[in-house]
PDB file of C-alpha atoms in Angstrom:
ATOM      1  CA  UNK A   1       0.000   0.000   0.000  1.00  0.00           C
ATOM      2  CA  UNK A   2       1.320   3.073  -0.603  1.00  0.00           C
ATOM      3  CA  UNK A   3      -0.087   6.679  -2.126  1.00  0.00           C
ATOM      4  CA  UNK A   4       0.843   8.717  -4.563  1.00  0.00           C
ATOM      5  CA  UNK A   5       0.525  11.955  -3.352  1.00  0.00           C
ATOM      6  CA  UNK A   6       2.369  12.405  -0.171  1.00  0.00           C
ATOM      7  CA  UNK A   7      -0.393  12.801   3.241  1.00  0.00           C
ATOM      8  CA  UNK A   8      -0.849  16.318   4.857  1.00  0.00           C
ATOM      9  CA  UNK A   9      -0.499  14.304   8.021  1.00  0.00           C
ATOM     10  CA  UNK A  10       3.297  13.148   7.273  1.00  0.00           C
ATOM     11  CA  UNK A  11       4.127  16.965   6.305  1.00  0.00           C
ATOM     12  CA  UNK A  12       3.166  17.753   9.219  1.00  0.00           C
ATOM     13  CA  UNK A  13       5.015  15.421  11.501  1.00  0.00           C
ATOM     14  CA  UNK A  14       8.006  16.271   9.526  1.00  0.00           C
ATOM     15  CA  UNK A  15       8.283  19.661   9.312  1.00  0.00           C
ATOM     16  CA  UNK A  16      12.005  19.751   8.614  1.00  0.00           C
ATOM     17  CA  UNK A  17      12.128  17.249   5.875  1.00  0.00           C
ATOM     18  CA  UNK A  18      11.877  18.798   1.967  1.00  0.00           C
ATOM     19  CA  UNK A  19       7.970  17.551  -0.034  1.00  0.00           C
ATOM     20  CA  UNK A  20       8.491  19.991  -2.489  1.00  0.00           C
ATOM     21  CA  UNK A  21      10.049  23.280  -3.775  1.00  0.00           C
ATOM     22  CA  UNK A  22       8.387  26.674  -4.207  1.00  0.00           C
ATOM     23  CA  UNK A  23       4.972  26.604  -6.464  1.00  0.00           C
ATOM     24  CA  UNK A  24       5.668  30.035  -8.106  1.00  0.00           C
ATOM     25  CA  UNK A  25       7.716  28.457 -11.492  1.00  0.00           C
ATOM     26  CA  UNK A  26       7.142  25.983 -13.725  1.00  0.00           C
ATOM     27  CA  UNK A  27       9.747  23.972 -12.572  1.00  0.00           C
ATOM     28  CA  UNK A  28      10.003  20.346 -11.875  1.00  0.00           C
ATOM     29  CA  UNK A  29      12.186  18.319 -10.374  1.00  0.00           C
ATOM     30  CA  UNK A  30      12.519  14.908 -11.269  1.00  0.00           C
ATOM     31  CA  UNK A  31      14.400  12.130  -9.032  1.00  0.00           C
ATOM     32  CA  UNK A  32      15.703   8.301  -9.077  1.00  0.00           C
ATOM     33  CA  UNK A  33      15.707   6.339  -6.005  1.00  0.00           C
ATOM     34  CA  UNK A  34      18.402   2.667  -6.090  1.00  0.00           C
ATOM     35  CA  UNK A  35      20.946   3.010  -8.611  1.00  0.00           C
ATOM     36  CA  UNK A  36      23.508   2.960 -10.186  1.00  0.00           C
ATOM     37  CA  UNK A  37      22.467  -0.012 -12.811  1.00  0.00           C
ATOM     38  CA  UNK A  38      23.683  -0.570 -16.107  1.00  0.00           C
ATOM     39  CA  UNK A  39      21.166   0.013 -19.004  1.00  0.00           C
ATOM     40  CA  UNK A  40      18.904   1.118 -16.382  1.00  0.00           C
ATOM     41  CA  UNK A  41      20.246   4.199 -15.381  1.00  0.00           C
ATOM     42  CA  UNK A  42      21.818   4.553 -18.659  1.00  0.00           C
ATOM     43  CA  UNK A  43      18.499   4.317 -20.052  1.00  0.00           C
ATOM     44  CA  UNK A  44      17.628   7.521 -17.871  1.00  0.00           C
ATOM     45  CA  UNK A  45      20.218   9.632 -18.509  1.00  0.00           C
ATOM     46  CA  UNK A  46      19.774   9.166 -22.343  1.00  0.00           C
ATOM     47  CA  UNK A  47      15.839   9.787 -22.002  1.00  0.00           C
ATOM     48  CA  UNK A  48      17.242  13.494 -19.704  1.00  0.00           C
ATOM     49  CA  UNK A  49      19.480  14.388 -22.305  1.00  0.00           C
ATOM     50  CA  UNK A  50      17.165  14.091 -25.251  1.00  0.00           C
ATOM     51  CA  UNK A  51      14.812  16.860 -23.040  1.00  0.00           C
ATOM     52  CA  UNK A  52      17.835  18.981 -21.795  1.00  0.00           C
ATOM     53  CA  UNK A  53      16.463  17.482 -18.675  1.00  0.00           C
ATOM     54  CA  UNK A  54      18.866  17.894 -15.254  1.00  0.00           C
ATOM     55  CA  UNK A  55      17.902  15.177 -11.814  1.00  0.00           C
ATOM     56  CA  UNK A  56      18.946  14.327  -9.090  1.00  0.00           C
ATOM     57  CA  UNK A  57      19.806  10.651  -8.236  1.00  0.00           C
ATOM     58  CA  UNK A  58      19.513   9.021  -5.275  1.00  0.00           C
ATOM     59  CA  UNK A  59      21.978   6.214  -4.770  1.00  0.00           C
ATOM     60  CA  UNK A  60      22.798   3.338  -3.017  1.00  0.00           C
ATOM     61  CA  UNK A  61      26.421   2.663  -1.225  1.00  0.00           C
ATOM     62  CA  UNK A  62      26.488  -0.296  -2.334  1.00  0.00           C
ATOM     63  CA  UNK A  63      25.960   0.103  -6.273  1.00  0.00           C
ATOM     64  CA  UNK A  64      28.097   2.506  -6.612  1.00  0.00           C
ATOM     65  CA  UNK A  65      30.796   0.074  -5.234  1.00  0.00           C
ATOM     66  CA  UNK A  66      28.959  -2.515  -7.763  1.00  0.00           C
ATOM     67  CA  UNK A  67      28.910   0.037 -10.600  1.00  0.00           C
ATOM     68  CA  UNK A  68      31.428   3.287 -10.346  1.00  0.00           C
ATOM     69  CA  UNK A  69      31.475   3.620 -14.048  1.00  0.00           C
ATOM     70  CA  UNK A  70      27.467   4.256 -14.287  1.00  0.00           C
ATOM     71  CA  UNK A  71      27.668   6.643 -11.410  1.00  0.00           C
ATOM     72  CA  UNK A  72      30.568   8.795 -12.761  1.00  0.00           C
ATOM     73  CA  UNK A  73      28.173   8.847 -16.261  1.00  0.00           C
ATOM     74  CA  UNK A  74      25.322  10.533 -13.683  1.00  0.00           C
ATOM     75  CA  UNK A  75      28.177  13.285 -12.212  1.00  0.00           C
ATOM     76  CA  UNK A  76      29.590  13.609 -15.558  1.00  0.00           C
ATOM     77  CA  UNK A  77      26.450  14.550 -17.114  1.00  0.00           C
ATOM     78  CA  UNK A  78      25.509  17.315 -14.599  1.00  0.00           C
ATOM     79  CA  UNK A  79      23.003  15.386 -12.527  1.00  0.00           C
ATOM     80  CA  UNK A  80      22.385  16.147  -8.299  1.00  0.00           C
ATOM     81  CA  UNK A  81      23.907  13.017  -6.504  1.00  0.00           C
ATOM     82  CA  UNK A  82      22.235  12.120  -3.307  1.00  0.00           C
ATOM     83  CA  UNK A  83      22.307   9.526  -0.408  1.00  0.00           C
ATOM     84  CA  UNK A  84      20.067   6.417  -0.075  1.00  0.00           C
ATOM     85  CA  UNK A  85      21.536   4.713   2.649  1.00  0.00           C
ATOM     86  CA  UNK A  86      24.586   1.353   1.609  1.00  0.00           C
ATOM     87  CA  UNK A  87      22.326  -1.037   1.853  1.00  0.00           C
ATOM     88  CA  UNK A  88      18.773   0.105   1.702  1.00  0.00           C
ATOM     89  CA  UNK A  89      17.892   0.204   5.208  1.00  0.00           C
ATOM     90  CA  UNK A  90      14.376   0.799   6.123  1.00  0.00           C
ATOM     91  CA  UNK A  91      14.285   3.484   9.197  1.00  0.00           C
ATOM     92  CA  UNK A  92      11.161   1.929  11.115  1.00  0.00           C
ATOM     93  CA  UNK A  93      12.681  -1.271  12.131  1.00  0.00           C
ATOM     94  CA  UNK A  94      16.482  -0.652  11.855  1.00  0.00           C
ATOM     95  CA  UNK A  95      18.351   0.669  15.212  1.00  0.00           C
ATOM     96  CA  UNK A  96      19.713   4.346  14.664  1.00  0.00           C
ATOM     97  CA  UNK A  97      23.106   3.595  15.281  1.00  0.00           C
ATOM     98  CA  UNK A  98      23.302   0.803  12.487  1.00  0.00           C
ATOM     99  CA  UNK A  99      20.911   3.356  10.423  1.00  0.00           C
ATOM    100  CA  UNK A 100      23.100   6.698  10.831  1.00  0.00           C
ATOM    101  CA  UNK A 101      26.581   4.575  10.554  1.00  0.00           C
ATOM    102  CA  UNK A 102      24.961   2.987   7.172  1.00  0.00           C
ATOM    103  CA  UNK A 103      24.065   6.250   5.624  1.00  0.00           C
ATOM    104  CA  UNK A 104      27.585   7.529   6.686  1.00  0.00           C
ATOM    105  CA  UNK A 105      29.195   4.783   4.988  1.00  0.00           C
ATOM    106  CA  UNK A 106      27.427   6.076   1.291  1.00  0.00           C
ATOM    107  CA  UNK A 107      28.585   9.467   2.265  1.00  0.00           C
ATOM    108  CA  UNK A 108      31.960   8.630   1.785  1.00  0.00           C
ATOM    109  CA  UNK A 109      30.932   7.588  -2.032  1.00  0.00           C
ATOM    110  CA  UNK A 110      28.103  10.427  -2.924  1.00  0.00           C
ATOM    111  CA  UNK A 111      29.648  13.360  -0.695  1.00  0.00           C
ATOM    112  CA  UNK A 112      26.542  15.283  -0.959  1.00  0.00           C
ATOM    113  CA  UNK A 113      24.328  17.041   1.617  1.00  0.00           C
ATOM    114  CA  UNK A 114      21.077  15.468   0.137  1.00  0.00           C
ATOM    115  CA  UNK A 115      19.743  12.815   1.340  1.00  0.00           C
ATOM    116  CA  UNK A 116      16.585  10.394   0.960  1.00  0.00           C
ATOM    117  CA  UNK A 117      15.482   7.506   3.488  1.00  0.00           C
ATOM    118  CA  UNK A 118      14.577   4.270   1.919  1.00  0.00           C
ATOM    119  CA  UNK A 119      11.262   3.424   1.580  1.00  0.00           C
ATOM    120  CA  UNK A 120      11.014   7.446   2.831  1.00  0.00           C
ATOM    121  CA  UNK A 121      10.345   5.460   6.479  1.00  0.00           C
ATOM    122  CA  UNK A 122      12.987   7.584   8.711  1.00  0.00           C
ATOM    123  CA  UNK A 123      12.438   7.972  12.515  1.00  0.00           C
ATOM    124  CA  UNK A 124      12.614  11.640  14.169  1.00  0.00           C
ATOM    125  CA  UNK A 125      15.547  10.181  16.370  1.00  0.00           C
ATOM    126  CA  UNK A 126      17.468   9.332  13.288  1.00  0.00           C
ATOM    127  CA  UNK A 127      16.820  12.485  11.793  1.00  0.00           C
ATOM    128  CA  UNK A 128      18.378  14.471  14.618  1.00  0.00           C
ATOM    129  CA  UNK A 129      21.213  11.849  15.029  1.00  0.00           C
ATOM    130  CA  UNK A 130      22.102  11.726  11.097  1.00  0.00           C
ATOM    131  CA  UNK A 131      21.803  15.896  11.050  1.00  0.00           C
ATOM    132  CA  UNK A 132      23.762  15.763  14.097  1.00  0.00           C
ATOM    133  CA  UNK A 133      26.706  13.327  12.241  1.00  0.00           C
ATOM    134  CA  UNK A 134      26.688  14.824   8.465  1.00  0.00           C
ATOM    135  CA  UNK A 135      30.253  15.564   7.117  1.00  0.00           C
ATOM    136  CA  UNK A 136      30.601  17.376   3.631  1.00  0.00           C
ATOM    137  CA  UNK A 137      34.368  17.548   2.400  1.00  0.00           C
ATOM    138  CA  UNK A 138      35.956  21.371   2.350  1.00  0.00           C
ATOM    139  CA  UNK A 139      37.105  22.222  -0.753  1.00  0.00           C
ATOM    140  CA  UNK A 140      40.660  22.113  -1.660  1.00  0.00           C
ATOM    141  CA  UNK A 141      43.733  20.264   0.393  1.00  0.00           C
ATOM    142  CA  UNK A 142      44.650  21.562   3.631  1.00  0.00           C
ATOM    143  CA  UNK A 143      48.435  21.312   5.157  1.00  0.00           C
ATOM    144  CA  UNK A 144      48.909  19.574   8.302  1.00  0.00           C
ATOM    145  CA  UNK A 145      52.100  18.595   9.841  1.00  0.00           C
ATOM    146  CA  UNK A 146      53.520  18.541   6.512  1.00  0.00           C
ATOM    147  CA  UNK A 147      50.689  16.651   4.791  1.00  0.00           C
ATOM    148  CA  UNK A 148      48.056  17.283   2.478  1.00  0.00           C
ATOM    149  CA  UNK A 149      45.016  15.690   3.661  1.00  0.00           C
ATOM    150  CA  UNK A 150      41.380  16.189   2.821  1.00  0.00           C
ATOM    151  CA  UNK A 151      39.201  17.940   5.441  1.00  0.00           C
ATOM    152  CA  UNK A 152      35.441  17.521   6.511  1.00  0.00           C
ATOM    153  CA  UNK A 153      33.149  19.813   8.167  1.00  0.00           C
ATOM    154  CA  UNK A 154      29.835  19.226  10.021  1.00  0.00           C
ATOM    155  CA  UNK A 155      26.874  20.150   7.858  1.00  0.00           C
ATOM    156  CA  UNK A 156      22.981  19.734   8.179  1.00  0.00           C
ATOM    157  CA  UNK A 157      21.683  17.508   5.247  1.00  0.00           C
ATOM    158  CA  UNK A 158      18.498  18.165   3.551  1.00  0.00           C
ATOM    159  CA  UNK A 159      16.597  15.293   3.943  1.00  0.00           C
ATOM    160  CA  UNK A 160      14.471  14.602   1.046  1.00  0.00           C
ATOM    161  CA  UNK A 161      10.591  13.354   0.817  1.00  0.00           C
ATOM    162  CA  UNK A 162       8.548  13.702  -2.237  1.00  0.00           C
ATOM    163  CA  UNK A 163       4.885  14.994  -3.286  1.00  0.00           C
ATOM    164  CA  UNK A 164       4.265  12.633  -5.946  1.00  0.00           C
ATOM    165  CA  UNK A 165       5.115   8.996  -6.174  1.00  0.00           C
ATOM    166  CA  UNK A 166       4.973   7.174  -9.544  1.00  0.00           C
ATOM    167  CA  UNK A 167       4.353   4.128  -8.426  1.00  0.00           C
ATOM    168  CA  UNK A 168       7.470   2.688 -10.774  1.00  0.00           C
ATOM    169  CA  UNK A 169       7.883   0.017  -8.278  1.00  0.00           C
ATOM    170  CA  UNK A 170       4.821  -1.988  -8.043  1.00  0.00           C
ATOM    171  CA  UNK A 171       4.696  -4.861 -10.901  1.00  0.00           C
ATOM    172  CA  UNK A 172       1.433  -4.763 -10.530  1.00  0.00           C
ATOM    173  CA  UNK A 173       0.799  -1.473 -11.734  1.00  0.00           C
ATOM    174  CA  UNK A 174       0.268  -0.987 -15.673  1.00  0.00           C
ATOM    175  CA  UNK A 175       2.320   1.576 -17.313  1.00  0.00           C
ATOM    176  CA  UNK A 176      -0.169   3.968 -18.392  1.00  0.00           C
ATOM    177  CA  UNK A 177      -1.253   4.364 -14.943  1.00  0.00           C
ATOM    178  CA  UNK A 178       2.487   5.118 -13.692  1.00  0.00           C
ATOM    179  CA  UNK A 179       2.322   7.627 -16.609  1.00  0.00           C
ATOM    180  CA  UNK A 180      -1.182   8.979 -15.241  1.00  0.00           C
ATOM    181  CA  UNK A 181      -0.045   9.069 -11.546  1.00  0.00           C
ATOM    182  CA  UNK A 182       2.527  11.942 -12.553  1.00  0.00           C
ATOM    183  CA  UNK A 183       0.734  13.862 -14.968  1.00  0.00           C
ATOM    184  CA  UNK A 184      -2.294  13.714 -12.608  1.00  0.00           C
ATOM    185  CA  UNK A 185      -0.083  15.017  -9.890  1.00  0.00           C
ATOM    186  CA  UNK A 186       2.610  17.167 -10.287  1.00  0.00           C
ATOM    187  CA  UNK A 187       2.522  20.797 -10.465  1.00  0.00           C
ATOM    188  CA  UNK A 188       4.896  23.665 -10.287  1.00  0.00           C
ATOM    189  CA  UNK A 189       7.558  22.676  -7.691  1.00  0.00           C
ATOM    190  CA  UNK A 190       6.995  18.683  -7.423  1.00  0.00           C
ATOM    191  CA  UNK A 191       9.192  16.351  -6.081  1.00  0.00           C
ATOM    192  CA  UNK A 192       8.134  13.147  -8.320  1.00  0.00           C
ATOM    193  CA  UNK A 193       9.878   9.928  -7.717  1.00  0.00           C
ATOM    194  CA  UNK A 194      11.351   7.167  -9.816  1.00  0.00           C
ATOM    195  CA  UNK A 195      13.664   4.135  -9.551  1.00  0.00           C
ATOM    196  CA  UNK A 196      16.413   3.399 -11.813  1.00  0.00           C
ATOM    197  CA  UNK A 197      16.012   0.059 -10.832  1.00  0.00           C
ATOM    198  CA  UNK A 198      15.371  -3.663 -12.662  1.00  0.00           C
ATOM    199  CA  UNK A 199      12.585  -4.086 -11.045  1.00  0.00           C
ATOM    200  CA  UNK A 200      10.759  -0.590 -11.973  1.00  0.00           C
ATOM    201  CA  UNK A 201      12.201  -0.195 -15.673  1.00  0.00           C
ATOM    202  CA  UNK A 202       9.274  -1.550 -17.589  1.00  0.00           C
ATOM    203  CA  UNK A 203       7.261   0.891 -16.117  1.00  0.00           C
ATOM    204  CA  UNK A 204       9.974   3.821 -15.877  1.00  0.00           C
ATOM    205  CA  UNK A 205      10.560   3.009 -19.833  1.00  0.00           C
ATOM    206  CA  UNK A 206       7.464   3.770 -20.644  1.00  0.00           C
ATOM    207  CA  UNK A 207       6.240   6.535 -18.172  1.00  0.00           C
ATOM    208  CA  UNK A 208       9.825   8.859 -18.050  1.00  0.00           C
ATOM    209  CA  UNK A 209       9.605   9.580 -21.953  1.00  0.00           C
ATOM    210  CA  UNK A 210       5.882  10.658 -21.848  1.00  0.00           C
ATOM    211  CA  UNK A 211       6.110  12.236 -18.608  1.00  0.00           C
ATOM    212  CA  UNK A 212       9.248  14.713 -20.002  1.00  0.00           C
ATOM    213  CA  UNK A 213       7.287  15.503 -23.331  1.00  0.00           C
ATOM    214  CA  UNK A 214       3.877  15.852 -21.688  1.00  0.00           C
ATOM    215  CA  UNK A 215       5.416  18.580 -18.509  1.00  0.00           C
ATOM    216  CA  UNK A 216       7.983  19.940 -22.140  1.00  0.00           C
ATOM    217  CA  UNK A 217       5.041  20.655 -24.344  1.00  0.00           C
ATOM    218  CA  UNK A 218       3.287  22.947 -21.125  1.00  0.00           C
ATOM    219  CA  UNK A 219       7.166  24.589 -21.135  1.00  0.00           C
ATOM    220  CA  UNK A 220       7.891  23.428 -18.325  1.00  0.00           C
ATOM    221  CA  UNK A 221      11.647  23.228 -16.855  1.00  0.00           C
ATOM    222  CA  UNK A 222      13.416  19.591 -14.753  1.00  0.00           C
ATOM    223  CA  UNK A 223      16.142  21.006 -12.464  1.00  0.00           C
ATOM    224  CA  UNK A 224      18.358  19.164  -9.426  1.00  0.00           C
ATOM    225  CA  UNK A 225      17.588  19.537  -6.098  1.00  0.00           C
TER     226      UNK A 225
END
């Protein structure tokens, strides 16, 4: 069970989390939850670049380890990288510790201050632990002792939710209503979520190109978080 458009009541409880970004422009901004995976997300970022289309991708730890030469194609390109957890972990039933240490472990590979809980299940004690743990590199080298050694700083992440969900996931649903989910629900300043994931692309193949020509057509802009 899950819904498409994200509940007032989980806005709410989360005040501090991102659902979506300012309504005044036509602007949209597309993302892709569990990659890196060859052909899939290779798939994507050839349907983005025949719109002039920018995203942001969520990864996982993990497939980037897997697949380093698909996520330096997503960088390359001039897509958002953000964090999705090493392994996957779902919030609700995973003990913070294990949870915040997992997420830290993908920050070493995505180095970004976005990030996006699996499954979007995220307890407020992780929240405040994970903002409370964050490290984005500083720019440049710094001398120590003789030594050049990268440097990290404490930084809050922005935690990322969504306002529309396509649905991508569930073999069950038909294309054409993956398609219709996102048309049906996104307006200026949605959040929409896909998966560049195996199990989601027959539905992402046929829902990303129709989706980008449908929102194109109305002249309306994808950007990165």
């Amino acid at each position: 069970m899950y819904l498409v458009k994200s509940p007032l009541l989980l806005r709410w409880y989360y005040p501090s989390l991102l659902w979506s970004k300012p309504r005044t422009e036509k602007v949209i901004y597309l993302t892709f939850d569990d990659g890196p995976i060859p052909n899939v997300t290779d798939f994507v970022l050839k349907t983005l670049k025949a719109f002039n289309a920018k995203a942001t991708f969520f990864c996982i730890g993990d497939n980037i380890t897997k697949h380093p030469e698909v996520f330096n194609r997503v960088k390359k390109d001039g897509h958002a990288i953000g964090n999705h957890t090493f392994n996957h972990l779902k919030g609700w039933i995973t003990d913070d510790e294990i949870y915040v240490q997992n997420a830290l472990k993908c920050q070493q590979l995505t180095q970004t201050n976005l990030f996006r809980p699996p499954y979007g299940r995220i307890k407020k004690s992780q929240v405040k632990k994970l903002v409370a743990s964050y490290q984005l590199p500083v720019t440049g080298l710094q001398a120590e002792t003789g030594n050049k050694q990268h440097k990290t700083h404490n930084t809050s992440p922005q935690i990322v939710m969504w306002d529309v969900l396509s649905g991508d996931f569930d073999q069950k649903l038909a294309p054409e209503k993956c398609y219709q989910n996102v048309i049906k629900n996104t307006r200026n300043g949605s959040i929409i979520v896909f998966h560049d994931s195996l199990k989601a692309f027959d539905r992402l193949a046929y829902a990303l190109p129709k989706v980008l020509k449908y929102f194109s057509d109305k002249g309306f802009t994808f950007s990165t978080l």
